[in-house]
């Protein structure tokens, strides 16, 4: 795969707007009227700007498939991004869809981890080249690339027929959201391993807390340790004051 440049953006818009024209998740936020196709193109153009600033844009080597990658931990609100958002409302969603778009994005964010990850925002193959393994190859390359950067991969899909495609690549459904359609949340093996580690860590913390609370000896030890810590802190503070006084007197 290759990183797309500005000269590739029209091709990326063409591939993704065609691939997502009938997508439920896209049409949930795009104003539905006679200009719907153009509005979807505007949505993809907006997404390209965001990913160019806060992520990556990839093309397959044969330029028949592409993907938009976002790093949520790097995404920031700037004057420029606010302008993009306002333009998106005017050219894509319309005023009426703003609130439900915001509500949906908030619910999606709640299901994402706090730690850094790769958000596979869009991946699509040109209509004439679907079913040839091009999308599978690009997805595999993205997963390898994400692993090399030690980042798990998360994505959402509203197309149930795509779920076997993602499962074959090692993704697993970990949540879902019911809107006027069903949105599935998936993560790759790297993320699943992280979830298992976090779960084990949480259980360990809970068990440790239970042991401390249920054991008088442990409680006494903990209290003693706290007192010792306070004494050490006090000693350190006194040393600091003494050094400061010496410095001033010199």
mmCIF file of C-alpha atoms in Angstrom:
data_model
loop_
_atom_site.group_PDB
_atom_site.id
_atom_site.type_symbol
_atom_site.label_atom_id
_atom_site.label_comp_id
_atom_site.label_asym_id
_atom_site.label_seq_id
_atom_site.Cartn_x
_atom_site.Cartn_y
_atom_site.Cartn_z
ATOM 1 C CA UNK A 1 0.000 0.000 0.000
ATOM 2 C CA UNK A 2 1.030 3.614 -0.485
ATOM 3 C CA UNK A 3 0.241 6.889 1.240
ATOM 4 C CA UNK A 4 -2.113 9.035 -0.797
ATOM 5 C CA UNK A 5 -1.065 12.537 -1.796
ATOM 6 C CA UNK A 6 -3.258 15.532 -2.599
ATOM 7 C CA UNK A 7 -3.310 14.568 -6.260
ATOM 8 C CA UNK A 8 -4.885 11.242 -5.222
ATOM 9 C CA UNK A 9 -7.746 12.807 -3.242
ATOM 10 C CA UNK A 10 -10.228 12.956 -6.172
ATOM 11 C CA UNK A 11 -9.677 9.221 -6.715
ATOM 12 C CA UNK A 12 -10.191 8.508 -3.005
ATOM 13 C CA UNK A 13 -13.429 10.518 -3.057
ATOM 14 C CA UNK A 14 -14.586 8.608 -6.124
ATOM 15 C CA UNK A 15 -13.855 5.171 -4.621
ATOM 16 C CA UNK A 16 -15.348 5.826 -1.191
ATOM 17 C CA UNK A 17 -18.400 7.837 -2.244
ATOM 18 C CA UNK A 18 -19.314 5.016 -4.619
ATOM 19 C CA UNK A 19 -18.640 2.291 -2.045
ATOM 20 C CA UNK A 20 -20.635 4.055 0.698
ATOM 21 C CA UNK A 21 -23.505 5.436 -1.386
ATOM 22 C CA UNK A 22 -26.020 2.980 0.112
ATOM 23 C CA UNK A 23 -24.371 2.725 3.527
ATOM 24 C CA UNK A 24 -26.837 3.081 6.428
ATOM 25 C CA UNK A 25 -24.361 4.785 8.725
ATOM 26 C CA UNK A 26 -23.449 7.377 6.103
ATOM 27 C CA UNK A 27 -27.037 8.051 5.096
ATOM 28 C CA UNK A 28 -28.002 8.437 8.758
ATOM 29 C CA UNK A 29 -26.150 11.765 8.894
ATOM 30 C CA UNK A 30 -26.305 12.895 5.251
ATOM 31 C CA UNK A 31 -29.264 15.067 4.318
ATOM 32 C CA UNK A 32 -31.524 13.041 2.046
ATOM 33 C CA UNK A 33 -32.550 15.039 -1.017
ATOM 34 C CA UNK A 34 -31.884 15.240 -4.752
ATOM 35 C CA UNK A 35 -28.271 16.234 -4.003
ATOM 36 C CA UNK A 36 -27.569 13.208 -1.806
ATOM 37 C CA UNK A 37 -24.764 11.826 -3.992
ATOM 38 C CA UNK A 38 -22.954 15.158 -3.921
ATOM 39 C CA UNK A 39 -23.452 15.405 -0.168
ATOM 40 C CA UNK A 40 -21.804 12.000 0.296
ATOM 41 C CA UNK A 41 -18.858 13.216 -1.772
ATOM 42 C CA UNK A 42 -18.663 16.260 0.514
ATOM 43 C CA UNK A 43 -18.651 13.963 3.545
ATOM 44 C CA UNK A 44 -15.754 11.950 2.119
ATOM 45 C CA UNK A 45 -13.888 15.148 1.225
ATOM 46 C CA UNK A 46 -14.347 16.338 4.817
ATOM 47 C CA UNK A 47 -13.104 12.996 6.169
ATOM 48 C CA UNK A 48 -10.035 13.189 3.931
ATOM 49 C CA UNK A 49 -9.149 16.613 5.348
ATOM 50 C CA UNK A 50 -9.483 15.311 8.905
ATOM 51 C CA UNK A 51 -7.360 12.227 8.227
ATOM 52 C CA UNK A 52 -4.731 14.218 6.347
ATOM 53 C CA UNK A 53 -4.397 16.341 9.484
ATOM 54 C CA UNK A 54 -4.870 13.736 12.220
ATOM 55 C CA UNK A 55 -4.301 10.365 10.585
ATOM 56 C CA UNK A 56 -3.362 8.609 7.366
ATOM 57 C CA UNK A 57 -4.813 8.061 3.899
ATOM 58 C CA UNK A 58 -3.790 4.852 2.168
ATOM 59 C CA UNK A 59 -4.236 3.537 -1.357
ATOM 60 C CA UNK A 60 -3.700 -0.023 -2.511
ATOM 61 C CA UNK A 61 -0.691 -0.463 -4.771
ATOM 62 C CA UNK A 62 -2.974 -0.759 -7.808
ATOM 63 C CA UNK A 63 -4.985 2.291 -6.618
ATOM 64 C CA UNK A 64 -8.260 0.379 -6.732
ATOM 65 C CA UNK A 65 -8.910 0.489 -2.982
ATOM 66 C CA UNK A 66 -8.310 3.010 -0.233
ATOM 67 C CA UNK A 67 -8.657 3.553 3.497
ATOM 68 C CA UNK A 68 -8.949 6.515 5.835
ATOM 69 C CA UNK A 69 -7.186 6.109 9.174
ATOM 70 C CA UNK A 70 -7.702 8.372 12.177
ATOM 71 C CA UNK A 71 -5.644 8.726 15.367
ATOM 72 C CA UNK A 72 -8.291 9.906 17.872
ATOM 73 C CA UNK A 73 -5.631 10.728 20.483
ATOM 74 C CA UNK A 74 -4.093 13.263 18.089
ATOM 75 C CA UNK A 75 -7.329 14.871 16.936
ATOM 76 C CA UNK A 76 -7.688 18.428 18.194
ATOM 77 C CA UNK A 77 -10.202 21.207 17.730
ATOM 78 C CA UNK A 78 -8.636 24.057 15.791
ATOM 79 C CA UNK A 79 -9.950 27.088 13.937
ATOM 80 C CA UNK A 80 -9.438 25.135 10.738
ATOM 81 C CA UNK A 81 -11.309 22.054 11.986
ATOM 82 C CA UNK A 82 -14.192 24.247 13.180
ATOM 83 C CA UNK A 83 -14.412 25.737 9.702
ATOM 84 C CA UNK A 84 -14.503 22.208 8.255
ATOM 85 C CA UNK A 85 -17.313 21.269 10.653
ATOM 86 C CA UNK A 86 -19.380 24.313 9.711
ATOM 87 C CA UNK A 87 -18.849 23.596 6.030
ATOM 88 C CA UNK A 88 -19.895 19.971 6.585
ATOM 89 C CA UNK A 89 -23.187 21.122 8.092
ATOM 90 C CA UNK A 90 -23.819 23.431 5.142
ATOM 91 C CA UNK A 91 -22.871 20.986 2.388
ATOM 92 C CA UNK A 92 -23.673 17.569 3.837
ATOM 93 C CA UNK A 93 -25.685 17.006 7.003
ATOM 94 C CA UNK A 94 -27.950 20.041 7.120
ATOM 95 C CA UNK A 95 -29.030 21.715 10.367
ATOM 96 C CA UNK A 96 -31.682 19.087 11.185
ATOM 97 C CA UNK A 97 -29.141 16.256 11.359
ATOM 98 C CA UNK A 98 -26.566 18.063 13.494
ATOM 99 C CA UNK A 99 -27.846 16.983 16.910
ATOM 100 C CA UNK A 100 -28.251 13.321 16.091
ATOM 101 C CA UNK A 101 -24.835 13.333 14.426
ATOM 102 C CA UNK A 102 -23.305 14.753 17.614
ATOM 103 C CA UNK A 103 -25.234 12.261 19.765
ATOM 104 C CA UNK A 104 -24.119 9.328 17.644
ATOM 105 C CA UNK A 105 -20.475 10.389 17.671
ATOM 106 C CA UNK A 106 -20.599 10.721 21.470
ATOM 107 C CA UNK A 107 -21.965 7.177 21.794
ATOM 108 C CA UNK A 108 -19.277 5.862 19.455
ATOM 109 C CA UNK A 109 -16.559 7.620 21.443
ATOM 110 C CA UNK A 110 -17.848 6.041 24.668
ATOM 111 C CA UNK A 111 -17.118 2.625 23.178
ATOM 112 C CA UNK A 112 -13.556 3.486 22.193
ATOM 113 C CA UNK A 113 -10.583 2.990 24.524
ATOM 114 C CA UNK A 114 -8.793 5.862 26.232
ATOM 115 C CA UNK A 115 -5.403 4.551 25.121
ATOM 116 C CA UNK A 116 -4.010 5.280 21.616
ATOM 117 C CA UNK A 117 -5.456 3.207 18.782
ATOM 118 C CA UNK A 118 -6.039 3.221 15.043
ATOM 119 C CA UNK A 119 -9.590 4.045 13.987
ATOM 120 C CA UNK A 120 -10.236 2.477 10.599
ATOM 121 C CA UNK A 121 -12.772 5.100 9.578
ATOM 122 C CA UNK A 122 -13.332 4.035 5.960
ATOM 123 C CA UNK A 123 -12.097 1.250 3.730
ATOM 124 C CA UNK A 124 -13.484 0.689 0.249
ATOM 125 C CA UNK A 125 -12.818 -0.863 -3.139
ATOM 126 C CA UNK A 126 -13.856 0.548 -6.504
ATOM 127 C CA UNK A 127 -17.146 -0.972 -7.653
ATOM 128 C CA UNK A 128 -15.626 -2.641 -10.722
ATOM 129 C CA UNK A 129 -12.912 -4.363 -8.680
ATOM 130 C CA UNK A 130 -14.801 -5.742 -5.700
ATOM 131 C CA UNK A 131 -14.590 -9.459 -4.948
ATOM 132 C CA UNK A 132 -11.019 -9.794 -6.224
ATOM 133 C CA UNK A 133 -9.239 -9.831 -2.864
ATOM 134 C CA UNK A 134 -8.008 -6.251 -3.201
ATOM 135 C CA UNK A 135 -9.779 -5.096 -0.037
ATOM 136 C CA UNK A 136 -8.519 -8.124 1.901
ATOM 137 C CA UNK A 137 -4.931 -7.395 0.918
ATOM 138 C CA UNK A 138 -5.233 -3.723 1.865
ATOM 139 C CA UNK A 139 -6.788 -4.589 5.234
ATOM 140 C CA UNK A 140 -3.988 -7.074 5.975
ATOM 141 C CA UNK A 141 -1.405 -4.419 5.151
ATOM 142 C CA UNK A 142 -3.134 -1.912 7.434
ATOM 143 C CA UNK A 143 -3.189 -4.426 10.294
ATOM 144 C CA UNK A 144 0.518 -5.177 9.843
ATOM 145 C CA UNK A 145 1.259 -1.462 9.713
ATOM 146 C CA UNK A 146 -0.773 -0.842 12.897
ATOM 147 C CA UNK A 147 1.043 -3.692 14.670
ATOM 148 C CA UNK A 148 4.383 -2.163 13.701
ATOM 149 C CA UNK A 149 3.220 1.027 15.452
ATOM 150 C CA UNK A 150 1.926 -0.973 18.435
ATOM 151 C CA UNK A 151 -1.627 0.289 18.002
ATOM 152 C CA UNK A 152 -4.814 -1.811 18.116
ATOM 153 C CA UNK A 153 -7.391 -1.279 15.378
ATOM 154 C CA UNK A 154 -11.050 -0.424 15.935
ATOM 155 C CA UNK A 155 -13.819 0.058 13.392
ATOM 156 C CA UNK A 156 -17.588 0.243 13.029
ATOM 157 C CA UNK A 157 -19.828 -1.207 10.348
ATOM 158 C CA UNK A 158 -23.549 -1.048 9.678
ATOM 159 C CA UNK A 159 -23.322 -3.645 6.908
ATOM 160 C CA UNK A 160 -23.879 -7.101 8.372
ATOM 161 C CA UNK A 161 -22.655 -8.803 5.202
ATOM 162 C CA UNK A 162 -19.211 -7.255 5.821
ATOM 163 C CA UNK A 163 -18.822 -8.849 9.252
ATOM 164 C CA UNK A 164 -17.497 -12.225 7.931
ATOM 165 C CA UNK A 165 -14.877 -10.256 5.957
ATOM 166 C CA UNK A 166 -13.637 -8.587 9.135
ATOM 167 C CA UNK A 167 -13.864 -11.759 11.220
ATOM 168 C CA UNK A 168 -11.683 -13.555 8.694
ATOM 169 C CA UNK A 169 -9.055 -10.865 9.312
ATOM 170 C CA UNK A 170 -9.206 -11.525 13.069
ATOM 171 C CA UNK A 171 -11.726 -8.885 14.118
ATOM 172 C CA UNK A 172 -14.323 -9.522 16.792
ATOM 173 C CA UNK A 173 -17.594 -7.754 17.618
ATOM 174 C CA UNK A 174 -17.341 -6.280 21.109
ATOM 175 C CA UNK A 175 -20.416 -4.027 21.169
ATOM 176 C CA UNK A 176 -23.314 -2.724 19.121
ATOM 177 C CA UNK A 177 -25.488 0.362 18.997
ATOM 178 C CA UNK A 178 -29.125 0.459 17.946
ATOM 179 C CA UNK A 179 -30.100 3.627 16.130
ATOM 180 C CA UNK A 180 -32.509 3.565 13.192
ATOM 181 C CA UNK A 181 -30.093 0.822 12.110
ATOM 182 C CA UNK A 182 -27.647 -1.421 13.969
ATOM 183 C CA UNK A 183 -24.028 -0.316 14.221
ATOM 184 C CA UNK A 184 -21.464 -2.999 15.074
ATOM 185 C CA UNK A 185 -18.210 -2.250 16.883
ATOM 186 C CA UNK A 186 -15.237 -4.454 16.045
ATOM 187 C CA UNK A 187 -11.613 -4.647 17.125
ATOM 188 C CA UNK A 188 -8.631 -6.684 15.973
ATOM 189 C CA UNK A 189 -6.637 -9.299 17.910
ATOM 190 C CA UNK A 190 -4.230 -6.689 19.282
ATOM 191 C CA UNK A 191 -7.162 -4.860 20.873
ATOM 192 C CA UNK A 192 -8.701 -8.109 22.120
ATOM 193 C CA UNK A 193 -5.449 -9.016 23.872
ATOM 194 C CA UNK A 194 -5.378 -5.558 25.469
ATOM 195 C CA UNK A 195 -8.971 -5.992 26.645
ATOM 196 C CA UNK A 196 -8.130 -9.354 28.227
ATOM 197 C CA UNK A 197 -5.089 -7.852 29.967
ATOM 198 C CA UNK A 198 -7.135 -4.912 31.269
ATOM 199 C CA UNK A 199 -9.852 -7.293 32.446
ATOM 200 C CA UNK A 200 -7.350 -9.458 34.331
ATOM 201 C CA UNK A 201 -5.751 -6.354 35.826
ATOM 202 C CA UNK A 202 -9.148 -5.061 36.972
ATOM 203 C CA UNK A 203 -9.976 -8.401 38.566
ATOM 204 C CA UNK A 204 -6.617 -8.424 40.308
ATOM 205 C CA UNK A 205 -7.224 -4.910 41.653
ATOM 206 C CA UNK A 206 -10.683 -5.909 42.883
ATOM 207 C CA UNK A 207 -9.366 -9.075 44.545
ATOM 208 C CA UNK A 208 -6.523 -7.143 46.164
ATOM 209 C CA UNK A 209 -9.004 -4.562 47.450
ATOM 210 C CA UNK A 210 -11.221 -7.321 48.841
ATOM 211 C CA UNK A 211 -8.265 -8.917 50.637
ATOM 212 C CA UNK A 212 -7.227 -5.616 52.218
ATOM 213 C CA UNK A 213 -10.755 -4.830 53.363
ATOM 214 C CA UNK A 214 -11.458 -8.323 54.714
ATOM 215 C CA UNK A 215 -8.143 -8.866 56.513
ATOM 216 C CA UNK A 216 -7.525 -6.974 59.796
ATOM 217 C CA UNK A 217 -3.807 -7.718 59.503
ATOM 218 C CA UNK A 218 -3.686 -6.316 55.975
ATOM 219 C CA UNK A 219 -5.639 -3.256 57.071
ATOM 220 C CA UNK A 220 -3.259 -2.631 59.936
ATOM 221 C CA UNK A 221 -0.293 -3.094 57.626
ATOM 222 C CA UNK A 222 -1.824 -0.704 55.124
ATOM 223 C CA UNK A 223 -2.425 1.883 57.851
ATOM 224 C CA UNK A 224 1.126 1.460 59.070
ATOM 225 C CA UNK A 225 2.443 1.866 55.555
ATOM 226 C CA UNK A 226 0.373 5.018 55.124
ATOM 227 C CA UNK A 227 1.728 6.428 58.369
ATOM 228 C CA UNK A 228 5.284 5.539 57.354
ATOM 229 C CA UNK A 229 4.726 7.196 54.022
ATOM 230 C CA UNK A 230 3.528 10.345 55.762
ATOM 231 C CA UNK A 231 6.620 10.388 57.967
ATOM 232 C CA UNK A 232 8.910 9.902 54.972
ATOM 233 C CA UNK A 233 7.115 12.728 53.165
ATOM 234 C CA UNK A 234 7.515 14.953 56.200
ATOM 235 C CA UNK A 235 11.220 14.137 56.419
ATOM 236 C CA UNK A 236 11.727 14.907 52.752
ATOM 237 C CA UNK A 237 9.921 18.211 53.199
ATOM 238 C CA UNK A 238 12.128 19.164 56.119
ATOM 239 C CA UNK A 239 15.271 18.294 54.162
ATOM 240 C CA UNK A 240 14.101 20.461 51.316
ATOM 241 C CA UNK A 241 13.447 23.383 53.623
ATOM 242 C CA UNK A 242 16.843 22.949 55.256
ATOM 243 C CA UNK A 243 18.633 22.914 51.901
ATOM 244 C CA UNK A 244 16.709 25.974 50.855
ATOM 245 C CA UNK A 245 17.677 27.806 54.027
ATOM 246 C CA UNK A 246 21.343 26.899 53.542
ATOM 247 C CA UNK A 247 21.243 28.129 49.977
ATOM 248 C CA UNK A 248 19.716 31.418 51.031
ATOM 249 C CA UNK A 249 22.216 31.904 53.857
ATOM 250 C CA UNK A 250 25.101 31.418 51.460
#
